[in-house]
C-alpha positions as a printed Julia matrix, in Angstrom:
254×3 Matrix{Float64}:
 -0.01    0.01  -0.01
  1.43    3.42  -1.04
  2.31    5.93   1.65
 -0.14    8.81   2.21
  1.15   12.43   2.05
  0.93   12.57   5.86
  3.0     9.46   6.19
  5.62   10.79   3.78
  5.86   13.91   5.93
  6.03   11.92   9.23
  8.66    9.45   7.96
 10.62   11.8    5.75
 13.94   11.12   7.46
 13.43    7.37   7.2
 12.72    7.59   3.53
 16.07    9.26   2.94
 18.0     6.42   4.49
 19.75    4.34   1.88
 18.12    0.96   1.63
 14.83    1.92   3.27
 12.95    4.36   1.03
  9.27    3.92   0.45
  9.48    0.16   0.02
 11.16   -0.26   3.39
  8.78    2.11   5.08
  5.79    0.18   3.68
  7.28   -3.01   5.12
  7.54   -1.33   8.49
  3.93   -0.29   8.28
  2.83   -3.8    7.49
  4.87   -5.47  10.28
  3.57   -6.91  13.58
  6.08   -6.76  16.45
  5.58   -8.22  19.97
  7.4    -6.44  22.83
  7.67   -8.76  25.84
  8.26   -6.52  28.84
  7.5    -2.76  29.08
 10.25   -1.79  31.57
 13.67   -0.33  31.07
 14.43   -2.19  27.8
 10.91   -2.3   26.46
 10.35    1.44  26.93
 12.86    2.74  24.44
 12.27   -0.16  22.13
  8.55    0.55  22.02
  8.99    4.31  21.51
 11.5     3.87  18.62
  9.5     1.17  16.94
  6.38    3.32  17.12
  8.18    6.36  15.91
  9.64    4.34  13.02
  6.09    3.41  11.85
  5.73   -0.24  12.83
  2.11   -1.11  11.8
  1.13   -3.16  14.95
  2.81   -3.43  18.25
  1.91   -6.1   20.8
  2.56   -4.75  24.3
  2.91   -7.66  26.82
  3.49   -6.99  30.54
  1.47   -8.08  33.62
  2.71   -5.32  36.04
  1.61   -1.83  37.06
  3.65    1.32  37.04
  5.53    1.91  40.35
  7.61    4.89  41.5
 10.86    2.95  41.36
 10.21    2.28  37.64
 10.4     5.91  36.54
 14.18    6.27  36.86
 14.54    4.2   33.67
 11.21    3.13  32.27
 10.53    6.12  30.06
  7.25    4.93  28.59
  5.69    5.73  31.98
  5.12    8.93  33.91
  4.42   10.02  37.47
  0.69   10.7   36.89
  0.31    7.18  35.55
  1.6     5.42  38.74
 -0.63    2.51  39.48
 -1.76    2.09  35.9
 -1.29   -1.19  34.08
  1.98   -0.84  32.16
  0.11   -1.83  28.99
 -2.3     1.05  29.45
  0.49    3.47  30.31
  2.51    2.42  27.25
 -0.59    2.77  25.04
 -1.01    6.36  26.25
  2.58    7.24  25.51
  2.64    5.49  22.07
 -0.74    6.99  21.13
  0.53   10.47  21.8
  3.74    9.81  19.8
  2.23    8.04  16.73
 -1.54    7.47  16.71
 -1.23    5.47  13.45
  0.25    2.47  15.25
 -2.22   -0.29  16.09
 -1.82   -1.71  19.59
 -2.48   -5.16  21.05
 -2.63   -4.76  24.84
 -1.63   -7.92  26.64
 -1.56   -7.4   30.46
 -0.54  -10.96  31.11
  2.58  -12.93  31.91
  4.3   -14.94  29.2
  4.34  -18.57  30.14
  5.27  -21.92  28.58
  1.58  -22.58  28.11
  0.66  -19.39  26.2
  3.91  -18.5   24.5
  3.33  -20.46  21.35
 -0.08  -18.95  20.61
  0.99  -15.41  21.56
  4.28  -15.31  19.59
  2.74  -16.91  16.48
  0.58  -13.78  15.92
  3.67  -11.56  15.24
  6.46  -11.27  12.61
  9.23  -10.44  15.16
  9.69  -10.44  18.92
 11.53   -8.02  21.15
 12.44   -9.75  24.36
 12.79   -7.04  26.99
 12.32   -8.8   30.34
 14.37   -9.03  33.51
 14.02  -12.85  33.82
 16.42  -15.41  32.38
 13.59  -17.87  32.35
 11.55  -15.53  30.04
 14.57  -14.88  27.84
 15.13  -18.54  27.16
 11.43  -19.18  26.81
 11.29  -16.55  24.06
 14.48  -18.03  22.46
 13.08  -21.54  22.38
  9.64  -20.61  21.19
 10.99  -18.34  18.47
 13.18  -21.25  17.27
 10.11  -23.49  17.15
  8.14  -20.82  15.17
 11.21  -19.68  13.15
 10.64  -16.09  14.09
 13.46  -13.51  14.45
 13.87  -11.84  17.81
 16.16   -9.45  19.69
 17.09  -10.07  23.33
 19.03   -8.0   25.84
 20.27   -8.09  29.4
 21.27   -5.25  31.72
 22.84   -4.84  35.18
 24.34   -1.83  36.96
 26.45   -0.11  34.29
 26.58   -2.85  31.65
 24.42   -4.72  29.21
 24.35   -6.7   25.95
 22.11   -7.28  22.92
 21.78  -10.28  20.56
 19.66  -10.45  17.43
 18.67  -13.93  16.24
 17.17  -15.07  12.92
 16.55  -18.77  13.38
 18.38  -20.86  10.75
 20.47  -17.89   9.66
 22.28  -16.82  12.93
 23.21  -18.45  16.22
 20.59  -18.39  18.99
 20.84  -17.31  22.67
 21.69  -20.91  23.7
 24.7   -20.83  21.35
 26.12  -18.08  23.54
 24.7   -19.33  26.86
 23.94  -23.0   26.63
 22.32  -23.2   30.12
 19.93  -20.83  31.85
 22.09  -18.91  34.35
 21.31  -19.41  37.97
 22.31  -17.39  41.08
 23.16  -14.32  39.05
 22.56  -10.88  40.68
 19.62   -8.89  39.59
 18.91   -5.16  39.13
 16.91   -5.29  42.35
 20.17   -6.23  44.09
 22.83   -4.29  42.14
 20.72   -1.61  40.48
 20.96   -0.26  37.01
 21.69    3.21  35.63
 18.65    4.34  33.67
 20.58    5.27  30.53
 21.9     1.67  30.21
 18.56    0.08  29.2
 17.96    3.2   27.14
 20.99    2.37  24.93
 20.36   -1.39  24.84
 16.6    -1.11  24.22
 17.26    1.33  21.42
 19.73   -1.22  19.85
 17.0    -3.91  20.13
 14.67   -1.65  18.2
 17.26   -0.87  15.58
 17.93   -4.58  14.99
 14.21   -5.15  14.49
 13.82   -2.2   12.11
 16.84   -3.36  10.07
 15.35   -6.8    9.62
 11.86   -5.63   8.77
 13.03   -2.93   6.32
 15.2    -5.5    4.55
 18.64   -4.19   5.66
 19.71   -7.22   7.71
 22.09   -9.79   6.13
 23.51  -12.97   7.6
 27.26  -13.02   8.28
 29.22  -14.95   5.64
 30.58  -17.33   8.37
 27.14  -17.81   9.87
 28.15  -16.2   13.2
 26.1   -13.82  15.27
 27.11  -10.59  16.99
 26.82   -9.92  20.69
 26.92   -6.13  21.33
 28.06   -5.25  24.83
 28.22   -1.96  26.77
 30.62   -1.43  29.64
 29.4     1.81  31.13
 32.06    1.96  33.83
 34.88    2.1   31.25
 32.56    3.71  28.68
 33.4     1.02  26.12
 31.24   -0.65  23.52
 32.39   -3.97  21.98
 31.07   -6.57  19.55
 31.83  -10.27  20.18
 31.34  -12.85  17.38
 29.1   -15.73  18.43
 29.7   -18.89  16.47
 27.06  -21.54  15.81
 27.21  -24.35  18.32
 26.72  -27.73  16.59
 25.1   -29.3   19.62
 22.6   -26.41  20.12
 18.87  -27.04  19.58
 18.94  -24.44  16.72
 21.4   -26.6   14.75
 18.54  -28.61  13.08
 17.29  -25.34  11.5
 20.7   -24.8    9.87
 20.72  -28.27   8.38
 17.45  -27.42   6.63
 18.9   -24.37   4.91
């Protein structure tokens, strides 16, 4: 569907980007993206995806807005304390870009509902603070062969990985087992700008894939992008495919 004059005005800077243009913008407008978690990571991801013109955003989070969220969860505001995070996010996104269609899902992602929920979307942004949820998204996206971005944050550091099943390594290639006993942000805290940077990178990876800019690495490796905020250093670590990983069977089919 061709862009309207209003859309050309709104997305004018997107249209100028080499490799996006009207065709890429139309793909963004037709895409359906699920954001799992509307906290520190999900907030910037949701805002940038909405601003970019994603057609439909699924907003999944069972929690309500609390005062301690506001230091980093920029979707939410002081007057919306006590609101469901899905409702608060809808208010923010509606004010930013009312064209975006929203699916509000004030529920928790579980092994029982993940398959049905994720199957309704083209791409998933994993933005939770739970290793269990991160690996649940990984495994379900592998089963559905859906691309996803995933990130983790703590204190002054964080990392992002983008996965296209069958074309790049998955989260279990980098971390074969679900970590246990790791400190959490509730214990060590997190500087608000850290999830801002990492959540924005998650959104950028999603936009690149939807618009048609993403390409697999020639050697089949993935890229783990890491931020060390204490040293103010950003690095990228190659993640090779792991032959014994559950994603390996997808590679054999390619």
